[in-house]
PDB file of C-alpha atoms and ligand atoms in Angstrom:
ATOM      1  CA  MET A   1       0.000   0.000   0.000  1.00 92.00           C
ATOM      2  CA  ALA A   2       1.316   3.414  -1.016  1.00 98.00           C
ATOM      3  CA  LYS A   3       2.191   6.180   1.395  1.00 98.00           C
ATOM      4  CA  ILE A   4      -0.620   8.756   1.366  1.00 98.00           C
ATOM      5  CA  ILE A   5       0.759  12.237   0.736  1.00 98.00           C
ATOM      6  CA  ASP A   6      -1.156  14.512   3.112  1.00 98.00           C
ATOM      7  CA  GLY A   7      -1.607  17.777   1.229  1.00 98.00           C
ATOM      8  CA  LYS A   8      -4.031  19.113   3.802  1.00 98.00           C
ATOM      9  CA  GLN A   9      -1.403  18.872   6.545  1.00 98.00           C
ATOM     10  CA  PHE A  10       1.387  20.191   4.289  1.00 98.00           C
ATOM     11  CA  ALA A  11      -0.771  23.205   3.363  1.00 98.00           C
ATOM     12  CA  ALA A  12      -1.586  23.870   7.039  1.00 98.00           C
ATOM     13  CA  ASP A  13       2.146  23.752   7.912  1.00 98.00           C
ATOM     14  CA  LEU A  14       2.934  26.105   5.021  1.00 98.00           C
ATOM     15  CA  ARG A  15       0.273  28.577   6.199  1.00 98.00           C
ATOM     16  CA  GLU A  16       1.716  28.467   9.706  1.00 98.00           C
ATOM     17  CA  LYS A  17       5.192  29.291   8.330  1.00 98.00           C
ATOM     18  CA  MET A  18       3.762  32.083   6.187  1.00 98.00           C
ATOM     19  CA  ALA A  19       1.990  33.633   9.175  1.00 98.00           C
ATOM     20  CA  LYS A  20       5.420  33.923  10.848  1.00 98.00           C
ATOM     21  CA  GLN A  21       6.960  35.402   7.703  1.00 98.00           C
ATOM     22  CA  VAL A  22       4.130  37.949   7.461  1.00 98.00           C
ATOM     23  CA  THR A  23       4.779  38.952  11.084  1.00 98.00           C
ATOM     24  CA  SER A  24       8.498  39.397  10.328  1.00 98.00           C
ATOM     25  CA  LEU A  25       7.705  41.544   7.275  1.00 98.00           C
ATOM     26  CA  ALA A  26       5.534  43.828   9.407  1.00 98.00           C
ATOM     27  CA  ASP A  27       8.111  44.013  12.226  1.00 98.00           C
ATOM     28  CA  GLN A  28      11.173  44.549  10.053  1.00 98.00           C
ATOM     29  CA  HIS A  29       9.799  46.463   7.063  1.00 98.00           C
ATOM     30  CA  GLN A  30       6.301  47.701   8.024  1.00 98.00           C
ATOM     31  CA  ILE A  31       4.857  45.759   5.073  1.00 98.00           C
ATOM     32  CA  THR A  32       1.533  43.917   5.191  1.00 98.00           C
ATOM     33  CA  PRO A  33       0.872  41.934   1.998  1.00 98.00           C
ATOM     34  CA  GLY A  34      -2.496  42.611   0.336  1.00 99.00           C
ATOM     35  CA  LEU A  35      -4.405  40.198  -1.897  1.00 98.00           C
ATOM     36  CA  ALA A  36      -7.338  41.405  -3.990  1.00 98.00           C
ATOM     37  CA  VAL A  37      -9.795  38.819  -5.283  1.00 98.00           C
ATOM     38  CA  VAL A  38     -12.386  39.762  -7.880  1.00 98.00           C
ATOM     39  CA  LEU A  39     -15.525  37.698  -8.339  1.00 98.00           C
ATOM     40  CA  VAL A  40     -17.981  38.549 -11.101  1.00 98.00           C
ATOM     41  CA  GLY A  41     -21.383  36.901 -10.830  1.00 98.00           C
ATOM     42  CA  GLU A  42     -22.803  34.279  -8.524  1.00 96.00           C
ATOM     43  CA  ASP A  43     -21.236  30.949  -9.534  1.00 95.00           C
ATOM     44  CA  PRO A  44     -21.646  28.846  -6.345  1.00 95.00           C
ATOM     45  CA  ALA A  45     -18.305  26.993  -6.627  1.00 93.00           C
ATOM     46  CA  SER A  46     -16.493  30.305  -7.213  1.00 96.00           C
ATOM     47  CA  GLN A  47     -18.196  31.843  -4.178  1.00 97.00           C
ATOM     48  CA  VAL A  48     -16.881  28.997  -2.014  1.00 96.00           C
ATOM     49  CA  TYR A  49     -13.325  29.389  -3.420  1.00 95.00           C
ATOM     50  CA  VAL A  50     -13.347  33.144  -2.891  1.00 97.00           C
ATOM     51  CA  ARG A  51     -14.616  32.819   0.677  1.00 97.00           C
ATOM     52  CA  ASN A  52     -11.892  30.265   1.500  1.00 97.00           C
ATOM     53  CA  LYS A  53      -9.188  32.425  -0.083  1.00 98.00           C
ATOM     54  CA  GLY A  54     -10.249  35.428   1.990  1.00 98.00           C
ATOM     55  CA  LYS A  55     -10.472  33.428   5.212  1.00 98.00           C
ATOM     56  CA  GLN A  56      -7.069  31.755   4.821  1.00 98.00           C
ATOM     57  CA  ALA A  57      -5.384  35.009   3.764  1.00 98.00           C
ATOM     58  CA  THR A  58      -6.679  36.716   6.901  1.00 98.00           C
ATOM     59  CA  GLU A  59      -5.506  33.803   9.064  1.00 98.00           C
ATOM     60  CA  CYS A  60      -1.993  34.284   7.681  1.00 98.00           C
ATOM     61  CA  GLY A  61      -2.091  38.037   8.381  1.00 98.00           C
ATOM     62  CA  ILE A  62      -2.472  38.953   4.701  1.00 98.00           C
ATOM     63  CA  ASN A  63      -4.916  41.779   3.954  1.00 98.00           C
ATOM     64  CA  SER A  64      -7.805  40.365   1.963  1.00 98.00           C
ATOM     65  CA  ILE A  65      -9.677  42.722  -0.346  1.00 98.00           C
ATOM     66  CA  GLU A  66     -12.758  41.286  -2.059  1.00 98.00           C
ATOM     67  CA  HIS A  67     -14.580  42.813  -5.006  1.00 98.00           C
ATOM     68  CA  LYS A  68     -17.891  41.097  -5.661  1.00 98.00           C
ATOM     69  CA  LEU A  69     -19.335  42.445  -8.862  1.00 98.00           C
ATOM     70  CA  ASP A  70     -22.692  41.901 -10.454  1.00 98.00           C
ATOM     71  CA  GLU A  71     -22.991  39.325 -13.277  1.00 98.00           C
ATOM     72  CA  SER A  72     -23.895  42.204 -15.634  1.00 98.00           C
ATOM     73  CA  THR A  73     -20.645  44.137 -14.949  1.00 98.00           C
ATOM     74  CA  SER A  74     -19.137  45.395 -18.224  1.00 98.00           C
ATOM     75  CA  GLU A  75     -15.679  44.459 -19.440  1.00 98.00           C
ATOM     76  CA  ALA A  76     -14.725  48.150 -19.359  1.00 98.00           C
ATOM     77  CA  THR A  77     -15.702  48.457 -15.677  1.00 98.00           C
ATOM     78  CA  LEU A  78     -13.654  45.361 -14.800  1.00 98.00           C
ATOM     79  CA  LEU A  79     -10.641  46.648 -16.771  1.00 98.00           C
ATOM     80  CA  GLN A  80     -10.878  49.988 -14.939  1.00 98.00           C
ATOM     81  CA  LEU A  81     -10.932  48.196 -11.562  1.00 98.00           C
ATOM     82  CA  ILE A  82      -7.821  46.215 -12.540  1.00 98.00           C
ATOM     83  CA  SER A  83      -6.062  49.372 -13.667  1.00 98.00           C
ATOM     84  CA  ASP A  84      -6.873  51.006 -10.295  1.00 98.00           C
ATOM     85  CA  MET A  85      -5.558  47.969  -8.391  1.00 98.00           C
ATOM     86  CA  ASN A  86      -2.394  47.885 -10.520  1.00 99.00           C
ATOM     87  CA  GLN A  87      -1.706  51.429  -9.267  1.00 98.00           C
ATOM     88  CA  ASP A  88      -2.561  50.690  -5.623  1.00 98.00           C
ATOM     89  CA  SER A  89       0.622  49.967  -3.643  1.00 98.00           C
ATOM     90  CA  ALA A  90      -1.389  48.333  -0.808  1.00 98.00           C
ATOM     91  CA  ILE A  91      -2.382  45.573  -3.235  1.00 98.00           C
ATOM     92  CA  ASN A  92       0.445  43.129  -3.973  1.00 99.00           C
ATOM     93  CA  GLY A  93      -1.570  40.334  -5.568  1.00 99.00           C
ATOM     94  CA  ILE A  94      -4.591  40.389  -7.880  1.00 98.00           C
ATOM     95  CA  LEU A  95      -6.707  37.347  -8.693  1.00 98.00           C
ATOM     96  CA  VAL A  96      -9.712  37.442 -10.988  1.00 98.00           C
ATOM     97  CA  GLN A  97     -11.788  34.363 -10.288  1.00 98.00           C
ATOM     98  CA  LEU A  98     -12.524  32.260 -13.368  1.00 96.00           C
ATOM     99  CA  PRO A  99     -14.816  31.510 -15.111  1.00 96.00           C
ATOM    100  CA  LEU A 100     -15.929  35.027 -16.065  1.00 97.00           C
ATOM    101  CA  PRO A 101     -19.355  35.725 -17.597  1.00 98.00           C
ATOM    102  CA  LYS A 102     -19.489  35.086 -21.357  1.00 98.00           C
ATOM    103  CA  HIS A 103     -19.724  38.780 -22.342  1.00 98.00           C
ATOM    104  CA  ILE A 104     -16.260  39.410 -20.834  1.00 98.00           C
ATOM    105  CA  ASP A 105     -13.073  38.478 -22.716  1.00 98.00           C
ATOM    106  CA  ALA A 106     -11.140  36.596 -20.019  1.00 98.00           C
ATOM    107  CA  ASP A 107      -7.789  36.808 -21.874  1.00 98.00           C
ATOM    108  CA  LYS A 108      -8.109  40.581 -22.179  1.00 98.00           C
ATOM    109  CA  VAL A 109      -8.798  40.834 -18.435  1.00 98.00           C
ATOM    110  CA  LEU A 110      -5.944  38.527 -17.370  1.00 98.00           C
ATOM    111  CA  ASN A 111      -3.531  40.347 -19.690  1.00 98.00           C
ATOM    112  CA  ALA A 112      -4.457  43.668 -18.034  1.00 98.00           C
ATOM    113  CA  ILE A 113      -3.136  42.547 -14.625  1.00 99.00           C
ATOM    114  CA  ASP A 114       0.321  43.890 -13.735  1.00 99.00           C
ATOM    115  CA  PRO A 115       2.530  40.760 -14.192  1.00 98.00           C
ATOM    116  CA  THR A 116       4.275  41.458 -10.857  1.00 98.00           C
ATOM    117  CA  LYS A 117       0.852  41.258  -9.136  1.00 99.00           C
ATOM    118  CA  ASP A 118      -0.365  38.260 -11.168  1.00 99.00           C
ATOM    119  CA  VAL A 119      -0.483  35.735  -8.298  1.00 98.00           C
ATOM    120  CA  ASP A 120      -2.251  33.188 -10.550  1.00 98.00           C
ATOM    121  CA  GLY A 121       0.752  33.192 -12.916  1.00 98.00           C
ATOM    122  CA  PHE A 122      -1.594  33.319 -15.929  1.00 98.00           C
ATOM    123  CA  HIS A 123      -0.206  36.465 -17.619  1.00 98.00           C
ATOM    124  CA  PRO A 124       1.762  35.708 -20.845  1.00 98.00           C
ATOM    125  CA  ILE A 125       4.810  37.436 -19.319  1.00 98.00           C
ATOM    126  CA  ASN A 126       4.777  34.982 -16.412  1.00 98.00           C
ATOM    127  CA  VAL A 127       4.125  32.038 -18.746  1.00 98.00           C
ATOM    128  CA  GLY A 128       7.196  33.110 -20.722  1.00 98.00           C
ATOM    129  CA  LEU A 129       9.323  33.643 -17.613  1.00 98.00           C
ATOM    130  CA  LEU A 130       8.480  30.144 -16.374  1.00 98.00           C
ATOM    131  CA  ALA A 131       9.349  28.635 -19.756  1.00 98.00           C
ATOM    132  CA  THR A 132      12.694  30.452 -19.868  1.00 98.00           C
ATOM    133  CA  GLY A 133      13.630  29.902 -16.222  1.00 96.00           C
ATOM    134  CA  GLY A 134      13.094  33.552 -15.231  1.00 96.00           C
ATOM    135  CA  LYS A 135      11.762  35.009 -12.010  1.00 97.00           C
ATOM    136  CA  GLY A 136       8.005  35.238 -12.571  1.00 98.00           C
ATOM    137  CA  MET A 137       4.915  34.137 -10.700  1.00 98.00           C
ATOM    138  CA  ILE A 138       4.262  30.378 -10.874  1.00 98.00           C
ATOM    139  CA  PRO A 139       0.685  29.046 -11.209  1.00 98.00           C
ATOM    140  CA  CYS A 140      -0.561  27.851  -7.814  1.00 98.00           C
ATOM    141  CA  THR A 141      -1.683  24.276  -8.514  1.00 98.00           C
ATOM    142  CA  PRO A 142       1.512  23.191 -10.334  1.00 98.00           C
ATOM    143  CA  LEU A 143       3.611  24.937  -7.668  1.00 98.00           C
ATOM    144  CA  GLY A 144       1.729  23.096  -4.909  1.00 99.00           C
ATOM    145  CA  SER A 145       2.164  19.803  -6.765  1.00 99.00           C
ATOM    146  CA  LEU A 146       5.910  20.391  -7.064  1.00 99.00           C
ATOM    147  CA  MET A 147       6.191  21.206  -3.340  1.00 98.00           C
ATOM    148  CA  LEU A 148       4.505  17.889  -2.458  1.00 98.00           C
ATOM    149  CA  LEU A 149       6.776  15.990  -4.865  1.00 99.00           C
ATOM    150  CA  GLN A 150       9.942  17.581  -3.485  1.00 98.00           C
ATOM    151  CA  ASP A 151       8.830  17.011   0.085  1.00 98.00           C
ATOM    152  CA  HIS A 152       8.356  13.313  -0.633  1.00 98.00           C
ATOM    153  CA  LEU A 153      11.225  12.624  -3.063  1.00 98.00           C
ATOM    154  CA  GLY A 154      13.784  15.355  -2.388  1.00 98.00           C
ATOM    155  CA  ASP A 155      15.877  15.966  -5.508  1.00 98.00           C
ATOM    156  CA  LEU A 156      13.964  15.097  -8.699  1.00 99.00           C
ATOM    157  CA  THR A 157      17.012  15.126 -11.014  1.00 99.00           C
ATOM    158  CA  GLY A 158      16.928  12.481 -13.732  1.00 98.00           C
ATOM    159  CA  LEU A 159      13.524  11.041 -12.858  1.00 99.00           C
ATOM    160  CA  ASN A 160      11.110  10.107 -15.631  1.00 99.00           C
ATOM    161  CA  ALA A 161       8.024  12.273 -15.148  1.00 99.00           C
ATOM    162  CA  VAL A 162       4.777  12.065 -17.074  1.00 99.00           C
ATOM    163  CA  VAL A 163       2.210  14.848 -16.998  1.00 99.00           C
ATOM    164  CA  VAL A 164      -1.199  13.654 -18.162  1.00 98.00           C
ATOM    165  CA  GLY A 165      -3.034  16.715 -19.507  1.00 98.00           C
ATOM    166  CA  ARG A 166      -1.865  19.800 -21.404  1.00 98.00           C
ATOM    167  CA  SER A 167      -3.933  22.664 -19.986  1.00 98.00           C
ATOM    168  CA  ASN A 168      -2.504  26.157 -19.667  1.00 97.00           C
ATOM    169  CA  ILE A 169      -3.377  26.178 -15.944  1.00 97.00           C
ATOM    170  CA  VAL A 170      -1.773  22.874 -14.916  1.00 98.00           C
ATOM    171  CA  GLY A 171      -0.289  20.615 -17.619  1.00 98.00           C
ATOM    172  CA  LYS A 172       1.959  23.102 -19.430  1.00 98.00           C
ATOM    173  CA  PRO A 173       3.339  24.893 -16.336  1.00 98.00           C
ATOM    174  CA  MET A 174       3.849  21.498 -14.631  1.00 98.00           C
ATOM    175  CA  PHE A 175       5.912  20.387 -17.640  1.00 98.00           C
ATOM    176  CA  ASN A 176       8.106  23.466 -17.311  1.00 98.00           C
ATOM    177  CA  LEU A 177       8.530  23.102 -13.536  1.00 98.00           C
ATOM    178  CA  LEU A 178       9.543  19.429 -13.791  1.00 98.00           C
ATOM    179  CA  LEU A 179      11.929  20.183 -16.651  1.00 98.00           C
ATOM    180  CA  GLN A 180      13.496  22.934 -14.510  1.00 98.00           C
ATOM    181  CA  GLN A 181      14.047  20.252 -11.832  1.00 98.00           C
ATOM    182  CA  SER A 182      15.967  18.197 -14.428  1.00 98.00           C
ATOM    183  CA  CYS A 183      13.317  15.508 -14.886  1.00 98.00           C
ATOM    184  CA  THR A 184      12.861  13.813 -18.253  1.00 99.00           C
ATOM    185  CA  VAL A 185       9.330  14.999 -18.930  1.00 98.00           C
ATOM    186  CA  THR A 186       6.664  13.578 -21.225  1.00 98.00           C
ATOM    187  CA  VAL A 187       3.299  15.242 -21.672  1.00 98.00           C
ATOM    188  CA  ALA A 188       0.511  12.790 -22.496  1.00 98.00           C
ATOM    189  CA  HIS A 189      -2.996  13.920 -23.421  1.00 97.00           C
ATOM    190  CA  SER A 190      -6.310  12.872 -24.906  1.00 93.00           C
ATOM    191  CA  ARG A 191      -4.784  12.303 -28.351  1.00 96.00           C
ATOM    192  CA  SER A 192      -1.693  10.400 -27.178  1.00 98.00           C
ATOM    193  CA  GLN A 193      -1.219   6.852 -28.467  1.00 98.00           C
ATOM    194  CA  ASN A 194      -0.611   4.076 -25.975  1.00 98.00           C
ATOM    195  CA  ILE A 195      -0.960   6.324 -22.958  1.00 98.00           C
ATOM    196  CA  GLU A 196      -0.777   3.383 -20.527  1.00 98.00           C
ATOM    197  CA  ALA A 197       2.713   2.446 -21.693  1.00 98.00           C
ATOM    198  CA  ILE A 198       3.833   6.084 -21.420  1.00 98.00           C
ATOM    199  CA  VAL A 199       2.553   6.330 -17.840  1.00 98.00           C
ATOM    200  CA  ARG A 200       4.048   2.942 -16.946  1.00 98.00           C
ATOM    201  CA  ALA A 201       7.549   4.254 -17.726  1.00 98.00           C
ATOM    202  CA  ALA A 202       7.217   7.098 -15.203  1.00 99.00           C
ATOM    203  CA  ASP A 203       8.757   7.476 -11.746  1.00 99.00           C
ATOM    204  CA  VAL A 204       6.509  10.508 -11.252  1.00 99.00           C
ATOM    205  CA  VAL A 205       2.956  10.790 -12.590  1.00 99.00           C
ATOM    206  CA  VAL A 206       1.019  14.059 -12.460  1.00 99.00           C
ATOM    207  CA  ALA A 207      -2.583  13.541 -13.573  1.00 98.00           C
ATOM    208  CA  ALA A 208      -4.426  16.697 -14.658  1.00 98.00           C
ATOM    209  CA  VAL A 209      -6.838  15.740 -17.436  1.00 97.00           C
ATOM    210  CA  GLY A 210     -10.240  16.222 -15.828  1.00 96.00           C
ATOM    211  CA  VAL A 211     -11.379  12.667 -16.615  1.00 97.00           C
ATOM    212  CA  PRO A 212     -12.632  10.895 -13.478  1.00 98.00           C
ATOM    213  CA  GLU A 213     -10.424   7.927 -12.471  1.00 98.00           C
ATOM    214  CA  LEU A 214      -8.791   7.662 -15.914  1.00 98.00           C
ATOM    215  CA  VAL A 215      -5.373   6.510 -14.663  1.00 98.00           C
ATOM    216  CA  LYS A 216      -5.598   2.915 -13.400  1.00 98.00           C
ATOM    217  CA  GLY A 217      -3.324   1.048 -11.048  1.00 98.00           C
ATOM    218  CA  SER A 218      -2.291  -1.227 -13.939  1.00 98.00           C
ATOM    219  CA  TRP A 219      -0.799   1.868 -15.666  1.00 98.00           C
ATOM    220  CA  ILE A 220       1.462   2.723 -12.723  1.00 98.00           C
ATOM    221  CA  LYS A 221       5.077   1.598 -12.384  1.00 98.00           C
ATOM    222  CA  PRO A 222       5.504  -0.119  -8.992  1.00 98.00           C
ATOM    223  CA  GLY A 223       6.842   2.380  -6.463  1.00 98.00           C
ATOM    224  CA  ALA A 224       6.059   5.485  -8.565  1.00 99.00           C
ATOM    225  CA  THR A 225       4.918   8.761  -6.978  1.00 99.00           C
ATOM    226  CA  VAL A 226       1.446   9.789  -8.137  1.00 99.00           C
ATOM    227  CA  ILE A 227       0.105  13.349  -7.879  1.00 99.00           C
ATOM    228  CA  ASP A 228      -3.602  13.559  -8.642  1.00 98.00           C
ATOM    229  CA  VAL A 229      -4.670  17.085  -9.589  1.00 98.00           C
ATOM    230  CA  GLY A 230      -8.193  16.081 -10.682  1.00 98.00           C
ATOM    231  CA  ILE A 231     -11.302  17.137  -8.793  1.00 96.00           C
ATOM    232  CA  ASN A 232     -14.366  15.490 -10.352  1.00 97.00           C
ATOM    233  CA  ARG A 233     -17.800  15.113  -8.829  1.00 95.00           C
ATOM    234  CA  ILE A 234     -19.339  11.820  -9.923  1.00 96.00           C
ATOM    235  CA  GLU A 235     -22.693  10.193  -9.209  1.00 94.00           C
ATOM    236  CA  VAL A 236     -22.713   7.111  -7.053  1.00 93.00           C
ATOM    237  CA  ASP A 237     -25.718   4.960  -6.241  1.00 91.00           C
ATOM    238  CA  GLY A 238     -28.837   6.511  -4.782  1.00 90.00           C
ATOM    239  CA  GLY A 239     -28.319   9.825  -6.607  1.00 91.00           C
ATOM    240  CA  LYS A 240     -25.502  10.761  -4.231  1.00 95.00           C
ATOM    241  CA  THR A 241     -22.269  12.309  -5.486  1.00 95.00           C
ATOM    242  CA  LYS A 242     -18.645  12.008  -4.435  1.00 95.00           C
ATOM    243  CA  LEU A 243     -15.365  13.692  -5.302  1.00 97.00           C
ATOM    244  CA  VAL A 244     -12.795  11.631  -7.187  1.00 98.00           C
ATOM    245  CA  GLY A 245      -9.534  12.487  -8.882  1.00 98.00           C
ATOM    246  CA  ASP A 246      -8.162  11.666 -12.338  1.00 98.00           C
ATOM    247  CA  VAL A 247      -6.542   8.553 -10.831  1.00 98.00           C
ATOM    248  CA  ASP A 248      -8.396   5.405  -9.782  1.00 98.00           C
ATOM    249  CA  PHE A 249      -7.195   5.701  -6.203  1.00 98.00           C
ATOM    250  CA  ALA A 250      -8.070   2.189  -4.988  1.00 98.00           C
ATOM    251  CA  SER A 251      -6.100   0.355  -7.683  1.00 98.00           C
ATOM    252  CA  ALA A 252      -3.267   2.928  -7.920  1.00 98.00           C
ATOM    253  CA  ALA A 253      -2.620   2.919  -4.168  1.00 98.00           C
ATOM    254  CA  ASP A 254      -1.842  -0.826  -4.396  1.00 98.00           C
ATOM    255  CA  VAL A 255       0.998  -0.198  -6.849  1.00 98.00           C
ATOM    256  CA  ALA A 256       2.354   3.321  -6.262  1.00 98.00           C
ATOM    257  CA  GLY A 257       5.044   4.181  -3.731  1.00 98.00           C
ATOM    258  CA  ALA A 258       3.151   7.309  -2.727  1.00 99.00           C
ATOM    259  CA  ILE A 259      -0.055   8.984  -3.857  1.00 99.00           C
ATOM    260  CA  THR A 260      -2.107  12.097  -3.125  1.00 99.00           C
ATOM    261  CA  PRO A 261      -5.751  11.510  -2.130  1.00 98.00           C
ATOM    262  CA  VAL A 262      -8.774  13.423  -3.453  1.00 98.00           C
ATOM    263  CA  PRO A 263      -9.875  15.356  -1.508  1.00 98.00           C
ATOM    264  CA  GLY A 264      -7.001  16.301   0.808  1.00 98.00           C
ATOM    265  CA  GLY A 265      -4.074  16.102  -1.619  1.00 98.00           C
ATOM    266  CA  VAL A 266      -3.274  18.825  -4.153  1.00 98.00           C
ATOM    267  CA  GLY A 267      -6.528  20.751  -3.552  1.00 97.00           C
ATOM    268  CA  PRO A 268      -5.532  22.446  -0.270  1.00 98.00           C
ATOM    269  CA  MET A 269      -2.136  23.350  -1.753  1.00 98.00           C
ATOM    270  CA  THR A 270      -3.659  25.676  -4.367  1.00 98.00           C
ATOM    271  CA  ILE A 271      -4.846  28.349  -1.918  1.00 98.00           C
ATOM    272  CA  ALA A 272      -1.730  27.938   0.252  1.00 98.00           C
ATOM    273  CA  CYS A 273       0.404  28.641  -2.843  1.00 98.00           C
ATOM    274  CA  LEU A 274      -1.766  31.609  -3.768  1.00 98.00           C
ATOM    275  CA  LEU A 275      -0.913  33.103  -0.370  1.00 98.00           C
ATOM    276  CA  TYR A 276       2.736  32.149  -0.889  1.00 98.00           C
ATOM    277  CA  ASN A 277       2.733  33.952  -4.255  1.00 98.00           C
ATOM    278  CA  THR A 278       1.173  37.013  -2.594  1.00 99.00           C
ATOM    279  CA  LEU A 279       3.934  37.027   0.022  1.00 98.00           C
ATOM    280  CA  VAL A 280       6.635  36.620  -2.659  1.00 98.00           C
ATOM    281  CA  ALA A 281       5.035  39.378  -4.774  1.00 98.00           C
ATOM    282  CA  ALA A 282       4.954  41.780  -1.799  1.00 98.00           C
ATOM    283  CA  CYS A 283       8.647  41.122  -1.058  1.00 98.00           C
ATOM    284  CA  ARG A 284       9.695  41.616  -4.698  1.00 98.00           C
ATOM    285  CA  GLN A 285       7.654  44.803  -5.081  1.00 98.00           C
ATOM    286  CA  HIS A 286       9.338  46.240  -1.975  1.00 98.00           C
ATOM    287  CA  GLN A 287      12.738  44.775  -2.946  1.00 98.00           C
ATOM    288  CA  VAL A 288      13.182  42.948   0.369  1.00 98.00           C
ATOM    289  CA  GLU A 289      14.153  39.327   0.959  1.00 98.00           C
ATOM    290  CA  LEU A 290      11.462  36.790   1.856  1.00 98.00           C
ATOM    291  CA  PRO A 291      11.924  36.408   5.652  1.00 97.00           C
ATOM    292  CA  PRO A 292      13.107  32.932   6.739  1.00 95.00           C
ATOM    293  CA  ALA A 293      10.287  30.696   8.028  1.00 87.00           C
TER     294      ALA A 293
HETATM  295  N1  GUN B 301     -11.180  29.139 -10.832  1.00 79.34           N
HETATM  296  C1  GUN B 301     -10.912  27.876 -10.428  1.00 79.34           C
HETATM  297  N2  GUN B 301      -9.600  27.761 -10.084  1.00 79.34           N
HETATM  298  C2  GUN B 301      -9.045  28.973 -10.277  1.00 79.34           C
HETATM  299  C3  GUN B 301      -7.721  29.484 -10.078  1.00 79.34           C
HETATM  300  O1  GUN B 301      -6.786  28.792  -9.672  1.00 79.34           O
HETATM  301  N3  GUN B 301      -7.554  30.790 -10.370  1.00 79.34           N
HETATM  302  C4  GUN B 301      -8.568  31.575 -10.835  1.00 79.34           C
HETATM  303  N4  GUN B 301      -8.295  32.850 -11.104  1.00 79.34           N
HETATM  304  N5  GUN B 301      -9.800  31.145 -11.025  1.00 79.34           N
HETATM  305  C5  GUN B 301     -10.027  29.847 -10.743  1.00 79.34           C
END
């Protein structure tokens, strides 16, 4: 049976360290990091995310600024708000919750965020900096996945890593992060041939395809480390639903050396890394070192 990688605990420990770093920043430099989150409309899942982001930011001593805008808000109004926040030195990180209503061009909005405040790491400048090994903002879910991998495996140099999924939010940045750690990285996706054989060659598997329980235990190399980024709600008997990942946990846990559960694996790392990015952004904007934890 695989070791279960406890992302919930790791995220809680990270938040505890960050709370200390935030205190040091205030004591030594009179800086309090500020994170602005913008929610347009009433999407229930987004409302839950935004509430959790605000709550956890506050617990770490980060100023949380929330803008809840009506579904009918115009693109021009949203762009003006972003421009105002770009100019506001009390705001170090800006996150616009996705998805946005259909009448708003999400790319235009994300591209309007000051790249140094882009704590999601979605701006093309940050995408380019990650690809070229520069000092940008790294997308939260891939960053959290990498932290869990490094905590479990230490140095990743030379390992065969397979990323299943090629999204801009997870698959592509994960590829770049693993390559930066000197892994041999393969990206498999919905059009890949013989995906099982590709996964079976991997010491590290990161599953981020959005297909419930796609990756089976029979695909996993014995002893491999499996990071499951998927969060899928599926129907079980009696009309009930449950959350599952992109990995068939029961069969994979018999073969893998270590595996993240869903829920309680990568999920809690995303918000923790958002707060981490906010802290890093505040330090860079003020040209001070990140205080030691
Ligand atoms: N919606 C769901 N996940 C995310 C995320 O990580 N960032 C943003 N901006 N919106 C999201």
